[in-house]
């Protein structure tokens, strides 16, 4: 079986880039080797086109996409409704028989890019809530979202309370994260009074 994890059925994607996330079960996704073995397959993607008729090999040239990765990003996708087909293929690039496919429809919307800065109030696998000077903003997070942790940053994106800078697409009050930068917290300084009882190259003990 195959499953499209993102985009979801009926989802509205902001911007012109669409990152597809997918998974397969009951087979091993591996580089095409010319075989016709259902245990060794790869993904094929068709955006706004149908797979070629018949059971022969699908051409490896555009607009057909062949990949062994669990994600792929389409660029320069025009605003509007789109149809996406995911199917499994044998090592010789022909579709697995009987066909193993999933088809969904989703929509892309023209959006503008905006920078956001604030403190994370909550974080889930698909969204985060950010406290900014403009107010509390909910930002969706997807497979295509890039996350960077600056040097010396001590907080993780899986926990609230961290300071974040976000580059996002926005349209009609909806925000979708493109890139998230986790910012280091303020250094912690403590004044300790005592007698040095031990010292090493990495540790100082005071009582």
PDB file of C-alpha atoms in Angstrom:
ATOM      1  CA  UNK A   1       0.000   0.000   0.000  1.00  0.00           C
ATOM      2  CA  UNK A   2       0.996   3.645  -0.391  1.00  0.00           C
ATOM      3  CA  UNK A   3      -0.129   6.688   1.568  1.00  0.00           C
ATOM      4  CA  UNK A   4       0.173  10.403   0.931  1.00  0.00           C
ATOM      5  CA  UNK A   5       0.912  12.109   4.249  1.00  0.00           C
ATOM      6  CA  UNK A   6       1.105  15.623   2.835  1.00  0.00           C
ATOM      7  CA  UNK A   7      -0.597  17.494   1.338  1.00  0.00           C
ATOM      8  CA  UNK A   8      -3.838  16.197   2.792  1.00  0.00           C
ATOM      9  CA  UNK A   9      -7.074  15.791   0.863  1.00  0.00           C
ATOM     10  CA  UNK A  10      -8.580  19.235   0.312  1.00  0.00           C
ATOM     11  CA  UNK A  11      -5.663  21.057   1.941  1.00  0.00           C
ATOM     12  CA  UNK A  12      -4.886  24.639   0.959  1.00  0.00           C
ATOM     13  CA  UNK A  13      -1.138  25.069   0.445  1.00  0.00           C
ATOM     14  CA  UNK A  14       0.216  28.617   0.619  1.00  0.00           C
ATOM     15  CA  UNK A  15       2.828  29.607  -1.942  1.00  0.00           C
ATOM     16  CA  UNK A  16       4.212  27.994  -5.077  1.00  0.00           C
ATOM     17  CA  UNK A  17       6.158  25.141  -3.467  1.00  0.00           C
ATOM     18  CA  UNK A  18       4.379  21.900  -2.568  1.00  0.00           C
ATOM     19  CA  UNK A  19       6.259  19.331  -0.510  1.00  0.00           C
ATOM     20  CA  UNK A  20       4.832  15.830  -0.849  1.00  0.00           C
ATOM     21  CA  UNK A  21       5.398  13.360   1.993  1.00  0.00           C
ATOM     22  CA  UNK A  22       4.617   9.678   1.451  1.00  0.00           C
ATOM     23  CA  UNK A  23       5.090   6.188   2.805  1.00  0.00           C
ATOM     24  CA  UNK A  24       4.667   2.602   1.676  1.00  0.00           C
ATOM     25  CA  UNK A  25       3.944  -0.678   3.448  1.00  0.00           C
ATOM     26  CA  UNK A  26       4.526  -4.275   2.386  1.00  0.00           C
ATOM     27  CA  UNK A  27       7.475  -3.449   0.138  1.00  0.00           C
ATOM     28  CA  UNK A  28      11.010  -2.096   0.320  1.00  0.00           C
ATOM     29  CA  UNK A  29      11.585   1.275  -1.332  1.00  0.00           C
ATOM     30  CA  UNK A  30      14.904   0.984  -3.133  1.00  0.00           C
ATOM     31  CA  UNK A  31      16.764   2.195  -6.207  1.00  0.00           C
ATOM     32  CA  UNK A  32      15.370   0.787  -9.476  1.00  0.00           C
ATOM     33  CA  UNK A  33      17.382  -2.266 -10.547  1.00  0.00           C
ATOM     34  CA  UNK A  34      15.495  -3.342 -13.664  1.00  0.00           C
ATOM     35  CA  UNK A  35      13.635  -6.111 -11.848  1.00  0.00           C
ATOM     36  CA  UNK A  36       9.914  -6.822 -11.682  1.00  0.00           C
ATOM     37  CA  UNK A  37       9.842  -7.692  -8.000  1.00  0.00           C
ATOM     38  CA  UNK A  38       6.980  -6.299  -5.896  1.00  0.00           C
ATOM     39  CA  UNK A  39       9.226  -6.501  -2.835  1.00  0.00           C
ATOM     40  CA  UNK A  40      11.589  -3.893  -4.343  1.00  0.00           C
ATOM     41  CA  UNK A  41       9.817  -0.779  -5.557  1.00  0.00           C
ATOM     42  CA  UNK A  42      10.038   2.993  -5.783  1.00  0.00           C
ATOM     43  CA  UNK A  43       7.622   5.930  -5.849  1.00  0.00           C
ATOM     44  CA  UNK A  44       6.231   7.680  -8.908  1.00  0.00           C
ATOM     45  CA  UNK A  45       4.458  11.041  -8.684  1.00  0.00           C
ATOM     46  CA  UNK A  46       2.098  12.663 -11.183  1.00  0.00           C
ATOM     47  CA  UNK A  47       1.012  16.260 -10.589  1.00  0.00           C
ATOM     48  CA  UNK A  48      -1.911  17.348 -12.782  1.00  0.00           C
ATOM     49  CA  UNK A  49      -1.157  14.571 -15.282  1.00  0.00           C
ATOM     50  CA  UNK A  50      -2.232  10.951 -15.587  1.00  0.00           C
ATOM     51  CA  UNK A  51       0.177   8.011 -15.598  1.00  0.00           C
ATOM     52  CA  UNK A  52       0.852   6.669 -19.091  1.00  0.00           C
ATOM     53  CA  UNK A  53      -1.682   4.124 -20.287  1.00  0.00           C
ATOM     54  CA  UNK A  54      -0.752   0.455 -20.138  1.00  0.00           C
ATOM     55  CA  UNK A  55       1.592  -1.528 -17.948  1.00  0.00           C
ATOM     56  CA  UNK A  56       4.888  -0.587 -19.569  1.00  0.00           C
ATOM     57  CA  UNK A  57       7.732   1.428 -18.013  1.00  0.00           C
ATOM     58  CA  UNK A  58       7.008   5.054 -17.161  1.00  0.00           C
ATOM     59  CA  UNK A  59       9.568   7.416 -18.765  1.00  0.00           C
ATOM     60  CA  UNK A  60      12.100   8.766 -16.298  1.00  0.00           C
ATOM     61  CA  UNK A  61      12.004  12.241 -17.851  1.00  0.00           C
ATOM     62  CA  UNK A  62       9.840  15.150 -16.681  1.00  0.00           C
ATOM     63  CA  UNK A  63       6.985  15.602 -16.065  1.00  0.00           C
ATOM     64  CA  UNK A  64       7.073  12.140 -14.471  1.00  0.00           C
ATOM     65  CA  UNK A  65       8.785  11.953 -11.073  1.00  0.00           C
ATOM     66  CA  UNK A  66      10.610   8.827  -9.862  1.00  0.00           C
ATOM     67  CA  UNK A  67      12.051   8.827  -6.346  1.00  0.00           C
ATOM     68  CA  UNK A  68      13.094   6.594  -3.474  1.00  0.00           C
ATOM     69  CA  UNK A  69      12.859   9.465  -0.980  1.00  0.00           C
ATOM     70  CA  UNK A  70       9.855   9.828   1.300  1.00  0.00           C
ATOM     71  CA  UNK A  71       9.453  13.482   0.337  1.00  0.00           C
ATOM     72  CA  UNK A  72       9.633  15.517  -2.858  1.00  0.00           C
ATOM     73  CA  UNK A  73       9.075  19.236  -3.470  1.00  0.00           C
ATOM     74  CA  UNK A  74       7.311  20.566  -6.558  1.00  0.00           C
ATOM     75  CA  UNK A  75       8.315  24.144  -7.357  1.00  0.00           C
ATOM     76  CA  UNK A  76       6.570  26.904  -9.299  1.00  0.00           C
ATOM     77  CA  UNK A  77       3.131  25.366  -8.796  1.00  0.00           C
ATOM     78  CA  UNK A  78       0.452  27.773 -10.022  1.00  0.00           C
ATOM     79  CA  UNK A  79      -2.433  28.856  -7.776  1.00  0.00           C
ATOM     80  CA  UNK A  80      -5.561  26.738  -8.098  1.00  0.00           C
ATOM     81  CA  UNK A  81      -6.828  23.190  -7.680  1.00  0.00           C
ATOM     82  CA  UNK A  82      -4.441  20.326  -8.346  1.00  0.00           C
ATOM     83  CA  UNK A  83      -4.574  16.547  -8.633  1.00  0.00           C
ATOM     84  CA  UNK A  84      -1.728  14.446  -7.263  1.00  0.00           C
ATOM     85  CA  UNK A  85      -1.258  10.730  -7.949  1.00  0.00           C
ATOM     86  CA  UNK A  86       1.208   8.527  -6.080  1.00  0.00           C
ATOM     87  CA  UNK A  87       1.931   5.020  -7.291  1.00  0.00           C
ATOM     88  CA  UNK A  88       4.392   2.214  -6.698  1.00  0.00           C
ATOM     89  CA  UNK A  89       6.618   1.018  -9.525  1.00  0.00           C
ATOM     90  CA  UNK A  90       8.795  -2.030 -10.119  1.00  0.00           C
ATOM     91  CA  UNK A  91      12.532  -1.760 -10.587  1.00  0.00           C
ATOM     92  CA  UNK A  92      12.003  -1.516 -14.352  1.00  0.00           C
ATOM     93  CA  UNK A  93       9.850   1.646 -13.847  1.00  0.00           C
ATOM     94  CA  UNK A  94       6.595  -0.086 -14.794  1.00  0.00           C
ATOM     95  CA  UNK A  95       3.664   0.238 -12.379  1.00  0.00           C
ATOM     96  CA  UNK A  96       3.123  -2.520  -9.858  1.00  0.00           C
ATOM     97  CA  UNK A  97       0.261  -4.814 -10.888  1.00  0.00           C
ATOM     98  CA  UNK A  98      -2.442  -4.636  -9.817  1.00  0.00           C
ATOM     99  CA  UNK A  99      -1.857  -0.881  -9.475  1.00  0.00           C
ATOM    100  CA  UNK A 100      -0.970   0.440  -6.025  1.00  0.00           C
ATOM    101  CA  UNK A 101      -2.019   4.094  -6.081  1.00  0.00           C
ATOM    102  CA  UNK A 102      -3.517   6.982  -4.154  1.00  0.00           C
ATOM    103  CA  UNK A 103      -5.032  10.107  -5.697  1.00  0.00           C
ATOM    104  CA  UNK A 104      -5.860  13.349  -3.889  1.00  0.00           C
ATOM    105  CA  UNK A 105      -6.944  16.861  -4.755  1.00  0.00           C
ATOM    106  CA  UNK A 106      -5.578  19.964  -3.044  1.00  0.00           C
ATOM    107  CA  UNK A 107      -5.405  23.699  -3.704  1.00  0.00           C
ATOM    108  CA  UNK A 108      -2.540  26.168  -3.806  1.00  0.00           C
ATOM    109  CA  UNK A 109      -3.023  29.842  -3.020  1.00  0.00           C
ATOM    110  CA  UNK A 110      -0.832  32.802  -3.900  1.00  0.00           C
ATOM    111  CA  UNK A 111       0.857  34.114  -0.769  1.00  0.00           C
ATOM    112  CA  UNK A 112       3.404  36.642   0.386  1.00  0.00           C
ATOM    113  CA  UNK A 113       6.411  35.968   2.580  1.00  0.00           C
ATOM    114  CA  UNK A 114       6.605  37.507   6.037  1.00  0.00           C
ATOM    115  CA  UNK A 115       9.048  37.390   8.943  1.00  0.00           C
ATOM    116  CA  UNK A 116       7.741  36.579  12.432  1.00  0.00           C
ATOM    117  CA  UNK A 117       9.528  36.803  15.775  1.00  0.00           C
ATOM    118  CA  UNK A 118       8.236  35.668  19.126  1.00  0.00           C
ATOM    119  CA  UNK A 119       8.050  33.047  21.855  1.00  0.00           C
ATOM    120  CA  UNK A 120       6.586  29.597  21.264  1.00  0.00           C
ATOM    121  CA  UNK A 121       3.512  29.053  23.427  1.00  0.00           C
ATOM    122  CA  UNK A 122       2.812  25.538  22.163  1.00  0.00           C
ATOM    123  CA  UNK A 123       4.221  23.168  19.560  1.00  0.00           C
ATOM    124  CA  UNK A 124       2.666  20.146  17.851  1.00  0.00           C
ATOM    125  CA  UNK A 125       3.697  17.993  14.896  1.00  0.00           C
ATOM    126  CA  UNK A 126       1.683  20.164  12.496  1.00  0.00           C
ATOM    127  CA  UNK A 127       1.596  23.659  14.017  1.00  0.00           C
ATOM    128  CA  UNK A 128       2.986  26.046  16.567  1.00  0.00           C
ATOM    129  CA  UNK A 129       1.526  28.984  18.421  1.00  0.00           C
ATOM    130  CA  UNK A 130       3.727  32.063  18.572  1.00  0.00           C
ATOM    131  CA  UNK A 131       3.406  35.043  20.939  1.00  0.00           C
ATOM    132  CA  UNK A 132       4.486  38.098  18.918  1.00  0.00           C
ATOM    133  CA  UNK A 133       4.204  41.877  19.220  1.00  0.00           C
ATOM    134  CA  UNK A 134       1.331  41.641  16.750  1.00  0.00           C
ATOM    135  CA  UNK A 135      -0.478  39.157  18.986  1.00  0.00           C
ATOM    136  CA  UNK A 136      -0.760  35.378  19.205  1.00  0.00           C
ATOM    137  CA  UNK A 137      -0.318  33.726  15.799  1.00  0.00           C
ATOM    138  CA  UNK A 138      -0.876  30.092  14.798  1.00  0.00           C
ATOM    139  CA  UNK A 139       1.591  28.865  12.175  1.00  0.00           C
ATOM    140  CA  UNK A 140       1.246  25.545  10.354  1.00  0.00           C
ATOM    141  CA  UNK A 141       4.334  23.339  10.028  1.00  0.00           C
ATOM    142  CA  UNK A 142       4.793  20.711   7.316  1.00  0.00           C
ATOM    143  CA  UNK A 143       7.338  18.304   5.824  1.00  0.00           C
ATOM    144  CA  UNK A 144       8.824  21.131   3.760  1.00  0.00           C
ATOM    145  CA  UNK A 145       9.481  23.369   6.763  1.00  0.00           C
ATOM    146  CA  UNK A 146      13.198  23.879   7.368  1.00  0.00           C
ATOM    147  CA  UNK A 147      14.293  24.052  11.001  1.00  0.00           C
ATOM    148  CA  UNK A 148      17.636  25.558  12.022  1.00  0.00           C
ATOM    149  CA  UNK A 149      19.028  25.719  15.532  1.00  0.00           C
ATOM    150  CA  UNK A 150      21.563  28.503  15.990  1.00  0.00           C
ATOM    151  CA  UNK A 151      24.814  27.780  17.762  1.00  0.00           C
ATOM    152  CA  UNK A 152      24.443  27.650  21.546  1.00  0.00           C
ATOM    153  CA  UNK A 153      20.655  27.441  21.359  1.00  0.00           C
ATOM    154  CA  UNK A 154      19.502  25.414  24.331  1.00  0.00           C
ATOM    155  CA  UNK A 155      15.785  24.972  23.668  1.00  0.00           C
ATOM    156  CA  UNK A 156      14.209  22.462  21.326  1.00  0.00           C
ATOM    157  CA  UNK A 157      11.308  22.961  18.956  1.00  0.00           C
ATOM    158  CA  UNK A 158       9.441  20.151  20.724  1.00  0.00           C
ATOM    159  CA  UNK A 159       8.987  22.322  23.812  1.00  0.00           C
ATOM    160  CA  UNK A 160       7.251  25.615  24.362  1.00  0.00           C
ATOM    161  CA  UNK A 161       9.004  28.668  25.746  1.00  0.00           C
ATOM    162  CA  UNK A 162      11.646  29.009  23.042  1.00  0.00           C
ATOM    163  CA  UNK A 163      12.324  32.183  21.063  1.00  0.00           C
ATOM    164  CA  UNK A 164      11.806  31.692  17.346  1.00  0.00           C
ATOM    165  CA  UNK A 165      12.279  33.595  14.114  1.00  0.00           C
ATOM    166  CA  UNK A 166      10.021  32.288  11.365  1.00  0.00           C
ATOM    167  CA  UNK A 167       9.883  32.924   7.627  1.00  0.00           C
ATOM    168  CA  UNK A 168       6.320  32.137   6.600  1.00  0.00           C
ATOM    169  CA  UNK A 169       3.912  32.313   3.706  1.00  0.00           C
ATOM    170  CA  UNK A 170       0.717  34.166   4.561  1.00  0.00           C
ATOM    171  CA  UNK A 171      -2.638  34.778   2.897  1.00  0.00           C
ATOM    172  CA  UNK A 172      -5.952  35.905   4.423  1.00  0.00           C
ATOM    173  CA  UNK A 173      -4.631  35.632   7.976  1.00  0.00           C
ATOM    174  CA  UNK A 174      -3.304  32.089   7.529  1.00  0.00           C
ATOM    175  CA  UNK A 175       0.392  31.383   8.127  1.00  0.00           C
ATOM    176  CA  UNK A 176       2.532  28.477   6.883  1.00  0.00           C
ATOM    177  CA  UNK A 177       6.144  28.145   8.032  1.00  0.00           C
ATOM    178  CA  UNK A 178       8.890  27.979   5.411  1.00  0.00           C
ATOM    179  CA  UNK A 179      11.869  28.207   7.760  1.00  0.00           C
ATOM    180  CA  UNK A 180      12.151  28.245  11.559  1.00  0.00           C
ATOM    181  CA  UNK A 181      15.219  29.514  13.405  1.00  0.00           C
ATOM    182  CA  UNK A 182      15.571  28.599  17.076  1.00  0.00           C
ATOM    183  CA  UNK A 183      17.310  31.461  18.907  1.00  0.00           C
ATOM    184  CA  UNK A 184      19.659  30.928  21.870  1.00  0.00           C
ATOM    185  CA  UNK A 185      18.345  31.957  25.262  1.00  0.00           C
ATOM    186  CA  UNK A 186      20.017  34.545  27.436  1.00  0.00           C
ATOM    187  CA  UNK A 187      23.188  33.227  29.131  1.00  0.00           C
ATOM    188  CA  UNK A 188      22.678  32.276  32.742  1.00  0.00           C
ATOM    189  CA  UNK A 189      25.049  33.950  35.246  1.00  0.00           C
ATOM    190  CA  UNK A 190      25.290  32.890  38.873  1.00  0.00           C
ATOM    191  CA  UNK A 191      27.332  34.460  41.676  1.00  0.00           C
ATOM    192  CA  UNK A 192      28.623  31.704  43.963  1.00  0.00           C
ATOM    193  CA  UNK A 193      30.597  32.263  47.167  1.00  0.00           C
ATOM    194  CA  UNK A 194      32.644  29.460  48.715  1.00  0.00           C
ATOM    195  CA  UNK A 195      35.955  27.657  49.015  1.00  0.00           C
ATOM    196  CA  UNK A 196      37.447  25.811  46.055  1.00  0.00           C
ATOM    197  CA  UNK A 197      37.791  22.155  47.047  1.00  0.00           C
ATOM    198  CA  UNK A 198      38.610  20.558  43.695  1.00  0.00           C
ATOM    199  CA  UNK A 199      39.533  21.633  40.201  1.00  0.00           C
ATOM    200  CA  UNK A 200      40.025  19.791  36.903  1.00  0.00           C
ATOM    201  CA  UNK A 201      40.239  20.673  33.242  1.00  0.00           C
ATOM    202  CA  UNK A 202      36.457  20.642  32.877  1.00  0.00           C
ATOM    203  CA  UNK A 203      35.001  21.059  36.354  1.00  0.00           C
ATOM    204  CA  UNK A 204      35.354  23.381  39.302  1.00  0.00           C
ATOM    205  CA  UNK A 205      33.879  22.330  42.639  1.00  0.00           C
ATOM    206  CA  UNK A 206      32.972  24.967  45.253  1.00  0.00           C
ATOM    207  CA  UNK A 207      31.599  24.406  48.721  1.00  0.00           C
TER     208      UNK A 207
END
